């Protein structure tokens, strides 16, 4: 017991992520000197890589040789630790890494690098006088074969340079599958020589504001990235979506859809009913050609063929699809509709195409609908249900359930203070708590069908590298540990200590990450009001020190530490931020706390409802309304009517955009402080601008504000712009305002 505790403590002190199988502490340390040599007879490329990295970081000229190095890497086929396992022994005299295969040696090297100070990840050289690694013996091997990260390059393009950065960090924490989402409604990202319009047309989308967004990878770039990944023992699994999420392909070649009409790449998020037509044999010829080229570029075993969220209403009325349904004898029964069987038919045909290239298919869990084909693997994203069902049919599954913690586009903290995100609330601790083998499968002895686990980075609300890094890290480190380490090695407190070190390494690499922000229990708000006094409390999603000032100055690491709730009796600006143990600080939150008298109520209005005026046009900010001359005036009975979309269509293609102003009264039920929240552009109460959402993406409200109000009627003015900012149509929001009585 005491030994186990010691080992856990030591593993924490050693900061290795993912936690190795067995760690035996030694005495003393090994020091890298200017004349240190790395040697390896069997995998000189790994010795070269290590020597090169150590040289860059230390500024020494570390040599790589075939034999005789003080850091020695050896392949030994007798080592029974699987193809990725290894032994690493560090003594004051030298470092030995042994594995039965090159992947194991590569991972031994990654563990050794984590024993060295974080500056080893620097490329600028000589930031330290001494480079030591503590003496230790480590025996290690992974729990799962598939340790994946999915990057969606379609909603917002990801540069080759960024993809390589992610491969570097993945390799450092022993993630080994990069699932590259390359085709979707908003962009086709892979050059296909036989169909040049896929990238000439389908890779470029015109957003609402007229800006063109896009990009694609040439086949040379893809070969380069695949090689780069292979050198780091990362396999790339390409995803080509079939039969839904295909708008970008259909824009390029309209004959691929049931209706054959010209469409544009989507500039909003969400699914469309413009999908491939499996009644048309030409669609299968197209897929055959595309997969011919794709399989030539990606040497891995698996190809992801999507299969998710395919709307089938066009199939129901398409003569070609219905003819195929009849010819194949598909009928709707209690299990599946005929159209679901048509989807399954499509996936089966694609599976056969890929089998001819020696590939296996994997798809999202919708591929179970209509009957699971051949030997397809299933990626379980709508919870674990699909994965469990597939494993029971003896199909391989990769667990990536969205709400359980594996969707990294979700918030890691309170959405009122975090940069805009997709939704959901998935903290680092939640990711860490996930076990990829559901208890029912373990109980039924079917755990072996769980190939592994994956984190998905959808990029609808990820607009640039800063956001992408921020969403991925440090959650990818928790993913790495649940993917590699044995469940009995999992220890949240030890992981928390180690993750700080991993983040320091990200700083050296210039990679951004999430730092828990000060949040208010019960819901954060930057604009607080009180009548006598107010107590303002803060917390963070995991224990992190917070510092603050009350004099308007920028808080620094040595400002007052937040220890207990702050009592305000006069107007105060609380400026607060988090400080990591190694000194890095979060952004600053400024919480304005203002004393107010209760604003008096006014007479009951003569008429119920709101005066309403509307002007058509594409407005991105409320200031543009000043130039509008043609207004339609009417009355509406509820604010909800402000945001009516004309016509109601998911595609937003022929929607009439407009700006609108509603004015009227709200009846406040009792005296007190009321917190207002709205996704409209502006909210004015008693003639004062209370909420100004500016040009933010109007997906989650981030500018809530309070007002002290007497019971009774108060004037309200709401300004709403029907537009699309950051891919989100504001008409999808409820245009009501909410106001709650604060305690
Ligand atoms: C998915 O999130 N549509 C797989
Ligand atoms: Zn059709």
XYZ file of C-alpha atoms and ligand atoms in Angstrom:
748
model
C 0.000 0.000 0.000
C 2.683 2.486 1.073
C 4.705 1.411 -1.958
C 1.707 2.084 -4.228
C 1.261 5.544 -2.723
C 4.956 6.244 -3.189
C 4.831 5.134 -6.795
C 1.768 7.304 -7.430
C 3.513 10.282 -5.856
C 6.611 9.595 -7.864
C 4.639 9.279 -11.085
C 3.151 12.685 -10.257
C 6.600 14.103 -9.555
C 7.786 12.634 -12.838
C 4.922 14.298 -14.716
C 4.532 11.561 -17.302
C 1.316 11.666 -19.362
C -0.052 9.107 -20.004
C 0.799 7.389 -16.717
C 3.034 4.372 -17.415
C 2.206 0.851 -16.359
C 5.068 0.404 -13.880
C 7.422 2.973 -12.422
C 10.264 2.078 -10.058
C 12.078 5.106 -8.719
C 15.866 5.097 -8.654
C 18.443 7.310 -6.988
C 20.169 10.272 -8.515
C 19.864 11.530 -12.038
C 21.323 11.319 -15.518
C 22.789 14.491 -16.943
C 22.941 15.354 -20.622
C 26.297 16.907 -21.471
C 27.627 18.528 -24.608
C 29.420 15.297 -25.574
C 26.428 12.958 -24.913
C 25.708 10.596 -27.809
C 22.475 8.822 -28.709
C 22.870 5.452 -30.385
C 20.651 2.916 -32.050
C 21.667 0.159 -34.461
C 18.156 -0.890 -35.470
C 16.199 2.351 -35.727
C 18.727 5.085 -36.526
C 15.908 7.443 -37.525
C 14.645 7.488 -33.929
C 18.143 8.114 -32.561
C 18.528 10.928 -35.106
C 15.212 12.425 -34.081
C 16.164 12.353 -30.391
C 19.639 13.753 -31.014
C 18.194 16.506 -33.144
C 15.578 17.441 -30.551
C 18.102 17.441 -27.696
C 20.504 19.562 -29.760
C 17.819 22.127 -30.563
C 16.754 22.418 -26.942
C 20.140 22.368 -25.230
C 22.232 24.118 -27.846
C 24.778 21.234 -27.596
C 25.770 19.272 -30.684
C 24.299 15.917 -29.548
C 25.508 13.207 -31.916
C 23.639 10.178 -33.157
C 25.596 6.944 -33.741
C 25.005 3.254 -34.449
C 26.488 2.093 -31.113
C 28.145 3.128 -27.896
C 25.947 6.081 -26.903
C 25.240 6.908 -23.279
C 21.632 7.060 -24.418
C 21.060 3.726 -26.095
C 17.983 2.508 -27.951
C 17.727 -1.219 -28.707
C 15.220 -3.403 -30.525
C 14.745 -6.774 -28.853
C 12.071 -9.044 -30.303
C 11.974 -11.068 -27.062
C 10.519 -8.224 -25.046
C 6.914 -9.271 -24.448
C 5.252 -5.862 -24.204
C 3.410 -5.773 -27.519
C 4.284 -3.651 -30.531
C 4.051 -0.342 -28.669
C 5.407 -1.332 -25.241
C 8.889 -0.487 -23.994
C 11.308 -0.507 -21.091
C 13.167 2.633 -20.119
C 15.946 2.595 -17.544
C 17.654 5.792 -16.455
C 20.758 5.553 -14.251
C 23.416 8.170 -13.524
C 25.620 6.401 -16.087
C 23.238 6.175 -18.975
C 19.805 5.696 -20.453
C 18.565 2.468 -21.979
C 15.413 2.132 -24.047
C 14.350 -1.316 -25.238
C 11.305 -2.325 -27.268
C 10.347 -5.130 -29.585
C 9.257 -2.722 -32.331
C 10.077 0.774 -33.463
C 6.808 2.212 -32.143
C 7.849 1.078 -28.655
C 11.244 2.758 -28.989
C 9.538 5.915 -30.181
C 7.317 5.902 -27.085
C 10.269 5.193 -24.808
C 11.840 8.323 -26.305
C 8.671 10.337 -25.582
C 8.676 9.188 -21.963
C 12.368 10.036 -21.632
C 11.706 13.538 -23.017
C 9.037 14.002 -20.347
C 11.625 13.168 -17.675
C 13.652 16.155 -18.880
C 12.610 19.737 -18.021
C 9.750 21.262 -20.105
C 12.232 23.502 -21.954
C 13.276 20.381 -23.868
C 10.336 21.248 -26.144
C 11.893 24.584 -26.978
C 13.502 25.024 -30.354
C 15.416 28.128 -29.351
C 18.220 26.418 -27.428
C 20.087 26.661 -24.112
C 17.441 27.998 -21.750
C 19.000 26.020 -18.886
C 22.433 25.349 -17.515
C 21.638 21.720 -16.614
C 19.647 19.034 -18.350
C 18.907 16.132 -16.023
C 16.445 13.263 -15.937
C 15.702 11.477 -12.638
C 16.805 7.846 -12.366
C 13.920 5.461 -12.854
C 12.882 2.139 -14.358
C 9.715 2.159 -16.396
C 7.859 -0.713 -18.040
C 4.992 0.386 -20.171
C 2.425 -0.659 -22.794
C -0.896 0.802 -23.945
C -4.407 -0.247 -23.007
C -5.923 0.511 -26.460
C -4.751 0.289 -30.060
C -6.800 3.274 -31.307
C -5.898 6.451 -29.460
C -7.412 9.061 -31.678
C -8.014 12.722 -32.264
C -10.398 13.888 -35.010
C -9.709 17.217 -36.700
C -12.520 18.762 -38.746
C -10.796 20.698 -41.513
C -14.113 21.397 -43.287
C -15.971 23.975 -41.220
C -12.799 25.992 -40.840
C -9.711 25.015 -42.757
C -6.644 23.859 -40.811
C -3.248 24.662 -42.322
C -0.697 21.917 -43.002
C 1.577 23.603 -40.467
C -1.121 23.352 -37.774
C -1.911 19.725 -38.621
C 1.784 18.928 -38.142
C 1.816 20.790 -34.795
C -1.056 18.595 -33.615
C 0.740 15.483 -34.813
C 3.791 16.545 -32.758
C 1.776 17.001 -29.570
C -0.240 13.822 -30.211
C 2.962 11.811 -30.578
C 4.371 13.317 -27.378
C 1.436 11.901 -25.394
C 1.252 8.648 -27.364
C -1.937 9.346 -29.320
C -1.599 7.398 -32.554
C -4.598 7.990 -34.844
C -5.364 11.273 -36.553
C -8.871 11.056 -37.982
C -8.867 13.772 -40.646
C -12.399 14.960 -41.504
C -11.893 16.075 -45.108
C -15.314 16.497 -46.697
C -18.512 18.117 -45.483
C -21.330 20.487 -46.418
C -19.161 23.544 -45.815
C -16.037 22.482 -47.693
C -14.294 19.742 -49.664
C -10.653 19.707 -48.591
C -8.841 16.978 -50.528
C -7.614 17.302 -54.108
C -9.125 14.607 -56.338
C -7.429 14.733 -59.742
C -10.341 13.208 -61.649
C -12.832 15.718 -60.201
C -11.052 19.086 -60.089
C -14.242 21.033 -59.363
C -14.392 19.416 -55.906
C -11.625 21.780 -54.848
C -12.071 24.522 -57.452
C -15.672 25.035 -56.325
C -16.351 22.904 -53.260
C -13.402 24.162 -51.204
C -14.526 27.799 -51.211
C -17.510 29.122 -49.347
C -18.835 32.640 -49.383
C -19.948 33.617 -45.909
C -22.877 35.921 -45.106
C -20.598 38.934 -44.790
C -19.167 38.269 -48.266
C -15.835 36.942 -47.011
C -14.534 33.844 -48.771
C -13.482 31.053 -46.443
C -11.735 27.920 -47.549
C -8.718 25.989 -48.666
C -7.766 22.439 -49.523
C -4.859 20.030 -49.342
C -3.095 19.118 -52.573
C -2.200 15.445 -52.945
C 1.482 16.371 -52.487
C 0.645 18.086 -49.200
C -1.328 15.064 -48.067
C 1.558 12.715 -48.894
C 3.860 15.022 -46.943
C 1.566 15.060 -43.872
C 1.033 11.273 -44.024
C 4.815 10.755 -44.084
C 5.338 13.247 -41.259
C 2.715 11.425 -39.198
C 4.139 7.967 -39.968
C 7.571 9.098 -38.750
C 5.838 9.915 -35.463
C 3.880 6.651 -35.357
C 0.593 8.389 -36.062
C -1.714 6.790 -38.629
C -4.008 9.089 -40.545
C -7.549 7.868 -41.114
C -9.181 10.025 -43.795
C -12.910 10.673 -43.624
C -14.891 11.040 -46.842
C -18.566 11.498 -45.957
C -21.123 9.186 -47.609
C -24.057 9.680 -48.327
C -24.931 12.821 -46.283
C -22.817 15.890 -45.424
C -22.036 16.086 -49.146
C -23.192 19.582 -50.110
C -19.692 20.740 -51.108
C -19.374 17.822 -53.551
C -22.875 18.441 -54.888
C -22.086 22.148 -55.477
C -19.234 20.978 -57.659
C -21.204 18.220 -59.427
C -24.972 18.796 -58.943
C -25.838 15.556 -60.753
C -24.712 13.654 -57.640
C -27.889 14.596 -55.739
C -31.445 13.376 -56.241
C -32.705 16.690 -57.606
C -29.560 17.579 -59.549
C -29.935 21.286 -58.864
C -27.092 23.744 -58.329
C -26.442 24.628 -54.663
C -23.720 26.559 -52.841
C -21.457 25.298 -50.043
C -23.301 25.823 -46.758
C -22.382 28.918 -44.816
C -24.377 27.955 -41.774
C -23.981 25.010 -39.432
C -26.376 22.095 -39.227
C -27.423 19.421 -41.681
C -29.148 19.832 -45.054
C -31.291 17.461 -47.071
C -29.006 17.827 -50.098
C -27.365 14.380 -50.133
C -25.989 11.832 -52.588
C -28.513 9.906 -54.705
C -27.908 6.169 -54.207
C -30.462 5.463 -56.921
C -28.007 6.840 -59.463
C -25.262 4.459 -60.600
C -23.091 7.458 -61.522
C -22.817 8.279 -57.806
C -21.145 4.917 -57.206
C -18.790 5.531 -60.142
C -17.894 8.861 -58.534
C -17.288 7.202 -55.155
C -15.228 4.452 -56.782
C -12.996 7.084 -58.437
C -12.678 9.192 -55.295
C -11.774 6.213 -53.123
C -9.268 5.010 -55.756
C -7.350 8.235 -55.252
C -7.924 8.444 -51.477
C -6.679 4.916 -50.813
C -3.523 5.658 -52.804
C -2.719 8.507 -50.434
C -3.397 6.946 -47.042
C -1.579 3.686 -46.340
C -3.479 2.907 -43.097
C -5.868 0.003 -42.614
C -9.048 2.041 -42.002
C -10.980 4.571 -44.065
C -13.793 6.537 -42.405
C -16.849 6.845 -44.622
C -18.994 9.087 -42.391
C -22.564 7.836 -42.595
C -23.932 10.288 -40.026
C -26.937 12.574 -40.088
C -28.069 11.747 -43.626
C -31.520 13.268 -44.197
C -33.540 10.889 -46.333
C -36.610 12.919 -47.297
C -35.396 13.463 -50.880
C -34.884 9.714 -51.274
C -38.541 9.170 -50.367
C -39.640 11.104 -53.455
C -36.734 10.439 -55.821
C -37.798 8.093 -58.685
C -34.254 6.691 -58.964
C -33.945 5.999 -55.232
C -37.399 4.451 -55.127
C -36.570 2.299 -58.162
C -33.445 1.052 -56.361
C -35.492 0.330 -53.242
C -37.952 -1.693 -55.297
C -35.288 -3.539 -57.285
C -33.453 -4.508 -54.088
C -36.704 -5.476 -52.347
C -36.187 -3.099 -49.410
C -39.277 -2.717 -47.264
C -40.069 -0.762 -44.168
C -40.565 -2.990 -41.152
C -40.529 -2.599 -37.390
C -36.722 -2.385 -37.396
C -35.806 -0.100 -40.299
C -37.347 2.035 -43.014
C -36.755 1.192 -46.677
C -34.662 4.387 -46.921
C -32.513 3.310 -43.977
C -31.933 0.049 -45.820
C -30.933 2.105 -48.862
C -28.349 3.896 -46.728
C -27.072 0.547 -45.498
C -26.912 -0.673 -49.128
C -24.794 2.386 -49.991
C -22.393 1.764 -47.125
C -22.087 -1.927 -48.087
C -21.163 -1.001 -51.642
C -18.563 1.463 -50.401
C -17.230 -1.185 -48.033
C -16.763 -3.548 -50.990
C -15.003 -0.832 -53.012
C -12.599 -0.243 -50.164
C -12.052 -3.943 -49.546
C -10.699 -4.197 -53.099
C -7.986 -1.775 -51.964
C -7.353 -3.847 -48.842
C -9.081 -1.276 -46.589
C -11.610 -1.608 -43.802
C -14.369 0.926 -43.301
C -15.381 2.658 -40.143
C -18.376 4.990 -39.856
C -20.410 7.004 -37.360
C -22.962 4.969 -35.418
C -25.813 5.770 -37.859
C -24.339 3.048 -40.081
C -26.084 0.611 -37.743
C -29.439 1.874 -39.055
C -30.682 -0.315 -41.868
C -28.361 -3.124 -40.802
C -24.628 -3.005 -40.161
C -22.564 -3.967 -43.162
C -19.894 -6.674 -43.436
C -17.086 -5.978 -41.007
C -17.509 -2.225 -40.662
C -16.142 -0.567 -37.554
C -18.430 1.769 -35.651
C -17.561 5.098 -34.093
C -20.019 5.600 -31.274
C -20.811 9.322 -30.981
C -24.471 9.506 -29.918
C -23.626 8.067 -26.522
C -22.342 4.522 -26.086
C -25.445 2.757 -27.390
C -24.200 2.309 -30.957
C -20.836 1.057 -29.765
C -22.433 -1.447 -27.425
C -24.775 -2.729 -30.141
C -21.919 -3.087 -32.635
C -19.629 -4.869 -30.158
C -22.454 -7.310 -29.443
C -22.410 -8.077 -33.185
C -18.636 -8.582 -32.886
C -17.723 -5.432 -34.806
C -14.867 -3.229 -33.697
C -15.850 0.068 -32.116
C -14.155 3.320 -31.225
C -15.773 5.171 -28.365
C -16.226 8.884 -28.888
C -19.511 9.744 -27.174
C -20.314 13.446 -27.365
C -21.974 14.185 -24.045
C -19.844 11.783 -22.055
C -16.769 13.898 -22.680
C -15.215 13.236 -26.066
C -16.427 16.253 -28.075
C -13.728 18.857 -27.695
C -15.725 21.598 -29.423
C -17.730 21.871 -26.204
C -17.205 24.348 -23.372
C -14.643 23.603 -20.669
C -16.176 26.189 -18.351
C -19.165 28.516 -17.911
C -20.355 29.561 -21.398
C -20.996 33.077 -20.069
C -17.257 33.698 -19.786
C -15.687 31.302 -22.276
C -15.125 32.166 -25.950
C -18.068 31.082 -28.083
C -18.394 27.321 -28.487
C -20.783 24.662 -29.749
C -22.477 24.015 -26.412
C -22.283 21.171 -23.867
C -20.092 21.381 -20.781
C -17.132 19.055 -20.712
C -14.444 19.796 -18.186
C -11.007 18.251 -18.085
C -12.172 16.142 -15.139
C -15.123 14.825 -17.128
C -12.897 13.671 -19.994
C -10.556 12.091 -17.481
C -13.439 10.274 -15.800
C -14.537 8.487 -18.971
C -13.883 4.748 -19.313
C -14.004 3.634 -22.975
C -15.165 0.122 -22.076
C -18.786 0.381 -20.905
C -19.433 -1.779 -17.846
C -22.055 -3.829 -19.735
C -19.555 -4.807 -22.413
C -16.929 -5.670 -19.820
C -19.572 -7.748 -18.010
C -20.406 -9.638 -21.203
C -16.727 -10.276 -21.964
C -16.894 -8.084 -25.079
C -14.389 -5.426 -24.038
C -11.938 -6.674 -26.669
C -14.160 -5.175 -29.404
C -13.449 -1.687 -28.104
C -10.505 -0.744 -30.300
C -10.058 2.486 -28.437
C -11.202 6.013 -27.815
C -11.088 9.318 -29.633
C -11.631 13.029 -29.010
C -13.421 14.962 -31.769
C -12.635 18.548 -32.668
C -15.515 19.903 -34.765
C -14.730 23.394 -35.937
C -18.050 25.198 -36.504
C -17.268 27.598 -33.655
C -13.504 27.346 -33.909
C -12.452 30.249 -36.079
C -8.657 30.147 -35.839
C -5.611 28.409 -34.413
C -5.945 30.151 -31.032
C -9.503 28.824 -30.552
C -8.636 25.369 -31.826
C -5.691 24.954 -29.470
C -7.801 26.346 -26.623
C -10.506 23.739 -27.137
C -8.160 20.790 -27.649
C -5.800 21.317 -24.741
C -5.429 20.229 -22.055
C -8.374 17.870 -22.717
C -6.282 15.894 -25.233
C -3.951 14.965 -22.354
C -6.854 13.458 -20.402
C -7.808 11.593 -23.581
C -4.247 10.297 -23.901
C -4.332 8.909 -20.376
C -7.706 7.165 -20.719
C -6.518 5.740 -24.042
C -3.125 4.477 -22.889
C -3.066 3.904 -19.122
C -4.611 0.978 -17.294
C -7.783 1.992 -15.403
C -6.136 1.205 -12.058
C -3.474 3.823 -12.830
C -6.048 6.545 -13.166
C -5.770 9.135 -10.414
C -7.318 12.564 -10.933
C -5.183 14.341 -8.300
C -1.965 12.969 -9.721
C -3.118 13.833 -13.259
C -3.921 17.411 -12.233
C -0.380 17.856 -10.987
C 1.077 16.319 -14.144
C -1.102 18.285 -16.540
C 0.489 21.569 -15.433
C 3.840 20.253 -16.602
C 2.296 19.164 -19.902
C 0.896 22.689 -20.348
C 4.335 24.208 -19.710
C 5.555 22.040 -22.586
C 2.769 23.467 -24.767
C 4.039 26.958 -23.899
C 7.464 25.942 -25.179
C 5.870 24.755 -28.421
C 3.763 27.912 -28.786
C 0.501 25.971 -28.439
C -2.421 27.629 -26.667
C -4.596 25.880 -24.036
C -7.482 26.439 -21.687
C -6.783 27.887 -18.264
C -9.788 27.687 -15.920
C -11.326 31.158 -15.653
C -12.809 32.636 -12.487
C -16.532 31.871 -12.661
C -19.428 32.757 -10.388
C -21.245 29.858 -8.759
C -24.782 29.759 -10.120
C -23.916 31.624 -13.336
C -21.347 34.240 -14.289
C -22.231 37.838 -15.075
C -19.940 40.822 -15.700
C -22.507 43.519 -14.872
C -23.802 43.174 -11.322
C -26.047 45.525 -9.393
C -26.954 45.884 -5.716
C -29.044 48.209 -3.604
C -27.353 47.815 -0.170
C -24.449 45.403 -0.542
C -23.601 42.291 -2.499
C -21.351 39.286 -1.963
C -19.519 38.146 -5.098
C -18.073 34.633 -5.061
C -15.768 32.929 -7.558
C -14.724 29.394 -8.355
C -12.785 27.564 -11.066
C -13.500 24.272 -12.833
C -10.465 22.736 -11.140
C -8.475 24.126 -8.229
C -6.386 27.047 -9.493
C -5.239 30.138 -7.592
C -7.151 33.330 -8.402
C -5.812 36.868 -7.894
C -7.744 40.136 -8.062
C -7.690 43.892 -7.701
C -10.431 46.334 -6.703
C -8.667 49.550 -7.764
C -9.005 49.111 -11.503
C -5.404 47.977 -11.980
C -4.489 44.845 -13.895
C -4.100 41.892 -11.489
C -0.645 40.292 -11.433
C 0.581 37.040 -9.901
C 1.349 38.945 -6.687
C -2.046 40.693 -6.391
C -4.386 39.712 -3.546
C -5.250 36.016 -3.663
C -8.948 35.246 -3.775
C -9.714 33.358 -0.568
C -13.285 34.236 0.249
C -16.253 35.975 -1.396
C -15.814 39.708 -1.919
C -18.323 42.015 -0.225
C -19.125 45.194 -2.195
C -20.875 48.170 -0.570
C -19.974 50.767 -3.203
C -19.293 50.841 -6.941
C -16.447 48.407 -7.584
C -14.662 46.886 -10.557
C -13.490 43.417 -9.579
C -10.642 42.483 -11.907
C -9.831 38.834 -11.457
C -7.806 36.136 -13.213
C -6.362 32.686 -12.570
C -2.674 31.984 -12.057
C -1.217 28.588 -12.833
C 1.365 27.181 -10.366
C 4.095 28.007 -12.904
C 3.027 31.644 -13.171
C 1.051 31.715 -16.410
C -2.143 33.736 -16.065
C -5.568 33.554 -17.649
C -7.202 36.520 -19.340
C -8.677 39.064 -16.917
C -12.368 39.160 -16.117
C -13.724 42.556 -15.150
C -16.902 42.323 -13.127
C -18.575 45.704 -12.752
C -20.524 45.937 -9.518
C -22.767 48.996 -9.304
C -24.968 50.463 -6.595
C -28.420 51.495 -7.840
C -31.635 52.812 -6.390
C -34.674 50.777 -7.428
C -35.835 52.404 -10.673
C -39.453 53.532 -10.345
C -42.164 51.794 -12.313
C -44.407 53.625 -14.785
C -48.140 53.566 -15.389
C -49.636 50.458 -16.899
C -49.471 50.728 -20.708
C -52.664 51.572 -22.559
C -52.212 48.744 -25.052
C -50.773 45.253 -24.599
C -47.920 44.092 -26.837
C -45.114 46.006 -28.502
C -44.778 48.571 -31.243
C -42.670 47.005 -33.946
C -40.749 48.242 -36.955
C -38.770 46.284 -39.463
C -36.464 47.147 -42.348
C -35.148 44.612 -44.852
C -31.429 44.337 -45.590
C -28.223 42.648 -44.493
C -27.200 44.365 -41.261
C -24.198 43.186 -39.283
C -24.317 45.813 -36.550
C -27.074 47.954 -35.037
C -25.300 51.170 -36.084
C -26.079 50.284 -39.721
C -29.805 50.686 -38.977
C -29.328 54.466 -38.846
C -29.072 54.469 -42.648
C -32.324 52.535 -43.173
C -35.140 54.605 -44.623
C -37.896 52.120 -45.351
C -39.503 50.714 -42.244
C -42.629 48.602 -41.991
C -44.506 49.400 -38.809
C -46.960 47.160 -36.909
C -47.681 45.741 -33.450
C -46.596 42.361 -32.110
C -47.983 40.599 -29.087
C -44.749 38.927 -27.992
C -41.039 39.582 -28.508
C -40.738 36.088 -29.930
C -42.346 37.375 -33.128
C -39.317 39.617 -33.737
C -37.163 36.749 -34.904
C -39.459 35.112 -37.427
C -37.567 33.777 -40.378
C -39.080 34.227 -43.836
C -39.317 31.656 -45.316
C -38.608 28.941 -42.722
C -35.741 27.016 -44.288
C -32.772 25.246 -42.887
C -30.526 26.252 -45.771
C -31.027 30.026 -45.294
C -30.696 30.266 -49.093
C -33.665 32.525 -49.886
C -34.263 34.036 -46.489
C -35.019 37.769 -46.280
C -32.707 39.325 -43.706
C -33.771 42.397 -41.756
C -33.313 44.649 -38.757
C -36.109 45.199 -36.246
C -36.925 47.286 -33.204
C -39.642 46.458 -30.680
C -40.734 48.830 -27.910
C -43.137 48.276 -25.062
C -43.245 47.412 -21.384
C -42.406 44.527 -19.113
C -44.154 43.926 -15.825
C -41.637 43.304 -13.038
C -43.367 41.218 -10.355
C -41.440 42.412 -7.294
C -38.914 44.980 -6.114
C -35.315 43.876 -6.477
C -32.317 43.271 -8.657
C -33.104 41.530 -11.965
C -30.590 39.848 -14.236
C -31.356 40.167 -17.946
C -30.144 37.811 -20.631
C -30.783 38.021 -24.350
C -29.473 36.844 -27.683
C -30.915 39.907 -29.393
C -28.508 42.649 -30.400
C -29.508 45.298 -27.858
C -31.816 45.468 -24.858
C -32.733 48.852 -23.369
C -34.577 49.074 -20.033
C -36.020 52.394 -18.792
C -34.220 54.148 -21.640
C -30.759 52.769 -20.733
C -28.740 50.367 -22.873
C -28.464 47.287 -20.647
C -27.266 44.570 -23.039
C -25.142 45.191 -26.102
C -24.174 41.937 -27.792
C -22.197 43.842 -30.447
C -20.964 41.773 -33.366
C -20.494 38.605 -31.289
C -21.696 35.254 -32.633
C -25.244 35.195 -31.151
C -25.167 31.563 -30.092
C -24.842 31.900 -26.321
C -25.470 35.033 -24.336
C -22.246 36.521 -22.972
C -23.296 40.065 -22.013
C -25.899 39.540 -19.321
C -26.553 42.530 -17.086
C -28.530 43.447 -13.980
C -30.842 46.321 -13.098
C -32.495 47.322 -9.788
C -36.204 47.758 -10.507
C -39.330 48.516 -8.528
C -42.271 46.199 -9.063
C -44.478 47.330 -11.946
C -44.086 48.380 -15.556
C -40.758 49.396 -17.108
C -40.131 50.456 -20.672
C -38.169 48.091 -22.848
C -36.659 48.429 -26.298
C -35.162 45.424 -28.092
C -33.139 45.612 -31.298
C -32.775 42.447 -33.345
C -30.809 41.824 -36.526
C -31.720 38.811 -38.587
C -28.300 37.905 -39.975
C -25.640 35.207 -39.869
C -22.515 35.864 -37.855
C -19.875 33.163 -37.465
C -22.103 30.642 -39.264
C -25.012 31.038 -36.811
C -28.311 32.440 -38.149
C -29.726 34.692 -35.430
C -33.243 33.730 -36.536
C -32.624 30.335 -34.910
C -32.541 32.051 -31.516
C -35.469 32.699 -29.276
C -35.830 36.464 -29.390
C -37.499 36.650 -26.021
C -35.508 38.215 -23.231
C -35.205 36.503 -19.882
C -34.902 38.218 -16.544
C -34.493 36.524 -13.227
C -34.653 37.899 -9.732
C -31.229 37.575 -8.120
C -31.007 36.453 -4.534
C -21.282 13.806 -35.739
O -21.027 14.523 -34.743
N -22.199 14.188 -36.615
C -20.596 12.557 -35.965
Zn -32.179 9.788 -55.352
